[in-house]
PDB file of C-alpha atoms in Angstrom:
ATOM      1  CA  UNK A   1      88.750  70.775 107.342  1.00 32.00           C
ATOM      2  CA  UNK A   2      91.230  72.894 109.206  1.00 38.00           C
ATOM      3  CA  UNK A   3      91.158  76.540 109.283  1.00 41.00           C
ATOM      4  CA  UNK A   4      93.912  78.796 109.370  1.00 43.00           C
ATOM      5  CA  UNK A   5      92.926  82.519 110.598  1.00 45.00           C
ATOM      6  CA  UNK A   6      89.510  82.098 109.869  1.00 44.00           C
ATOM      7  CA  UNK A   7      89.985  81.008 106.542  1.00 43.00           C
ATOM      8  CA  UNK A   8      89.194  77.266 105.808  1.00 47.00           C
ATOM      9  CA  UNK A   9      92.059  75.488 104.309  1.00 48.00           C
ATOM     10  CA  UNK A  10      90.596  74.778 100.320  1.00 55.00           C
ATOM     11  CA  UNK A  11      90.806  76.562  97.008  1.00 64.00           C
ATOM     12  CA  UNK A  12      88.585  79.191  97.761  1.00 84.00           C
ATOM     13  CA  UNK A  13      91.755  80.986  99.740  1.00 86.00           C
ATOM     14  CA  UNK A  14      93.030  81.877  95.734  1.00 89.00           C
ATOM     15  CA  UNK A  15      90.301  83.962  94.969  1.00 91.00           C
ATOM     16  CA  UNK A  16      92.097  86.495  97.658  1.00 94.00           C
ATOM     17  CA  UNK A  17      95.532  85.770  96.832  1.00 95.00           C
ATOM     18  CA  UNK A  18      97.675  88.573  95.940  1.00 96.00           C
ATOM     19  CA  UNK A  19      99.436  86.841  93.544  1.00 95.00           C
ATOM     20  CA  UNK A  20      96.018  86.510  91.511  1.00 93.00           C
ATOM     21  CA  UNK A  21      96.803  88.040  87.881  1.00 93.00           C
ATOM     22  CA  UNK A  22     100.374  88.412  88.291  1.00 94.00           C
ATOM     23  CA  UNK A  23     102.594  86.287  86.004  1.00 94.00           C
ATOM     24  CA  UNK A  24     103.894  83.119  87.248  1.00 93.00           C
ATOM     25  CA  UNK A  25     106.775  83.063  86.520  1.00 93.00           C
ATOM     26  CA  UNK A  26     107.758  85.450  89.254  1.00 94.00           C
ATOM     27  CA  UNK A  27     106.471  82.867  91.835  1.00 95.00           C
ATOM     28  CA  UNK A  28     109.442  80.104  89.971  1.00 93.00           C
ATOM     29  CA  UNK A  29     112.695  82.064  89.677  1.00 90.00           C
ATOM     30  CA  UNK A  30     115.370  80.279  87.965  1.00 84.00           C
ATOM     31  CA  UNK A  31     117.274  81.035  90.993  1.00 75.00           C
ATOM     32  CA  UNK A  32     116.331  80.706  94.726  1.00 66.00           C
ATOM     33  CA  UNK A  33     117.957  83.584  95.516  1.00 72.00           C
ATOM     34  CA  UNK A  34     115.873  85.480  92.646  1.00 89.00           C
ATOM     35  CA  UNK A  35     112.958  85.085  94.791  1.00 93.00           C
ATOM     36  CA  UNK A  36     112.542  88.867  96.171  1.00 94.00           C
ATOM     37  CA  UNK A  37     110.103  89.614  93.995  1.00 95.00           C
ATOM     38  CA  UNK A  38     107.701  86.643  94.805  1.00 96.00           C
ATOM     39  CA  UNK A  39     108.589  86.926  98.409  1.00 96.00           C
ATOM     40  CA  UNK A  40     107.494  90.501  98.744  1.00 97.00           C
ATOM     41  CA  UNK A  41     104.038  90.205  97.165  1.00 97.00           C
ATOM     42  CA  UNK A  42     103.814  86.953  99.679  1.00 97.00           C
ATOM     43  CA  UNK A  43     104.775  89.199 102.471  1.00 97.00           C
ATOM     44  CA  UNK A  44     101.672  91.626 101.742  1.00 96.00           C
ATOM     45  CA  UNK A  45      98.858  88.721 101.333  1.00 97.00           C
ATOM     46  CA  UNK A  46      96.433  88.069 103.557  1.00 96.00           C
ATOM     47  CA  UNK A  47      95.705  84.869 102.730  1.00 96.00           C
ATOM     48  CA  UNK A  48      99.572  83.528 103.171  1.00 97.00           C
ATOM     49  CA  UNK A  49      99.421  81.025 105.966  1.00 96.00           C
ATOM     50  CA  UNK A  50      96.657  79.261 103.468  1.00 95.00           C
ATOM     51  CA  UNK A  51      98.757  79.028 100.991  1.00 96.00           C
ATOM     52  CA  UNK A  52     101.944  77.600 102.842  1.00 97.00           C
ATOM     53  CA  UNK A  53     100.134  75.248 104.218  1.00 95.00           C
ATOM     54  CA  UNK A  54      98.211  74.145 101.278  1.00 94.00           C
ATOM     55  CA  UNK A  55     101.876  73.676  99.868  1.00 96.00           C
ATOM     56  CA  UNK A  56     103.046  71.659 102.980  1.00 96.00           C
ATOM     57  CA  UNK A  57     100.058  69.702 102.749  1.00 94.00           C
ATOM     58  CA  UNK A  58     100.605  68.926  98.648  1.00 94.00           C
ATOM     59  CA  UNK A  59     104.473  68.563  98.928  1.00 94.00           C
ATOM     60  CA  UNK A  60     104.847  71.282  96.073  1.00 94.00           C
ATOM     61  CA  UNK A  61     108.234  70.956  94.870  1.00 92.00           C
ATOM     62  CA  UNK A  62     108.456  74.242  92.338  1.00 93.00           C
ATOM     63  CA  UNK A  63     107.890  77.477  93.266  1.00 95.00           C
ATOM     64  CA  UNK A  64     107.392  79.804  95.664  1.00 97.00           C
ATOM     65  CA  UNK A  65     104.026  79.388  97.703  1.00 97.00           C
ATOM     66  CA  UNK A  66     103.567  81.415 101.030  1.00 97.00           C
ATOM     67  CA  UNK A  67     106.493  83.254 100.726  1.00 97.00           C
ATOM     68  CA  UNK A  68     108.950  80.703 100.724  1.00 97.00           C
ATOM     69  CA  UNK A  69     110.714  78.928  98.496  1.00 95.00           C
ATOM     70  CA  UNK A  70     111.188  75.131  97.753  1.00 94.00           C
ATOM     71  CA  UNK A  71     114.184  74.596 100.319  1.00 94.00           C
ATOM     72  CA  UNK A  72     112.609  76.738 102.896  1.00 96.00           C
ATOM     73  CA  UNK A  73     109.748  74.700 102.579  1.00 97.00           C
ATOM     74  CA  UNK A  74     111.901  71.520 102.999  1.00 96.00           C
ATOM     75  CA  UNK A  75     113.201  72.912 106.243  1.00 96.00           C
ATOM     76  CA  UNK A  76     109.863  73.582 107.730  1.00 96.00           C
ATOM     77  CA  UNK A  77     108.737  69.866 107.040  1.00 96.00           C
ATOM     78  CA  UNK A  78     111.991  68.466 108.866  1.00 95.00           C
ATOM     79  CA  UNK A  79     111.054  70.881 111.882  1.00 95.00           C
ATOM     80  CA  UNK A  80     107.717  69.674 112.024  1.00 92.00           C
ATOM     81  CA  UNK A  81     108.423  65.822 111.577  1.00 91.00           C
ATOM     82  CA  UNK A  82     111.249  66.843 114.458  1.00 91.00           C
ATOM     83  CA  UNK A  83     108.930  68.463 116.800  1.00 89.00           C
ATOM     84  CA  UNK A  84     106.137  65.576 116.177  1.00 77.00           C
TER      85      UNK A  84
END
């Protein structure tokens, strides 16, 4: 199990997410450029890293998940398989 932070990389990094209650649709704009919202709760949560990677890991395709969005997401995969 990697950890991230301190924080092991597993579900229990939701519980201190600070997009817990909020609605979810904020989180999958119909626009990527409609993400602001989304982005600036990600920017304030201290469990962010967990959650991007957790994404990464799963290959989400919708949404926003660590404060960035499905092509940003994208991007960071091709830099990592680059840098591998």
């Amino acid at each position: 199990m990697m950890a991230l932070q301190g924080l092991p990389v597993t579900g229990s990094w939701r519980q201190r997410a600070a997009c817990r209650g909020i609605d979810p649709e904020v989180f999958h704009p119909g626009e990527e450029d409609d993400a602001s919202q989304a982005k600036a709760i990600c920017a304030e949560c201290p469990v962010r890293e967990a959650c991007l990677e957790h994404a990464l890991a799963v290959r989400e395709k919708y949404g926003v998940w660590g404060g960035l969005t499905e092509r940003e997401r994208r991007r960071v995969l091709r830099q990592r398989r680059r840098s591998a």
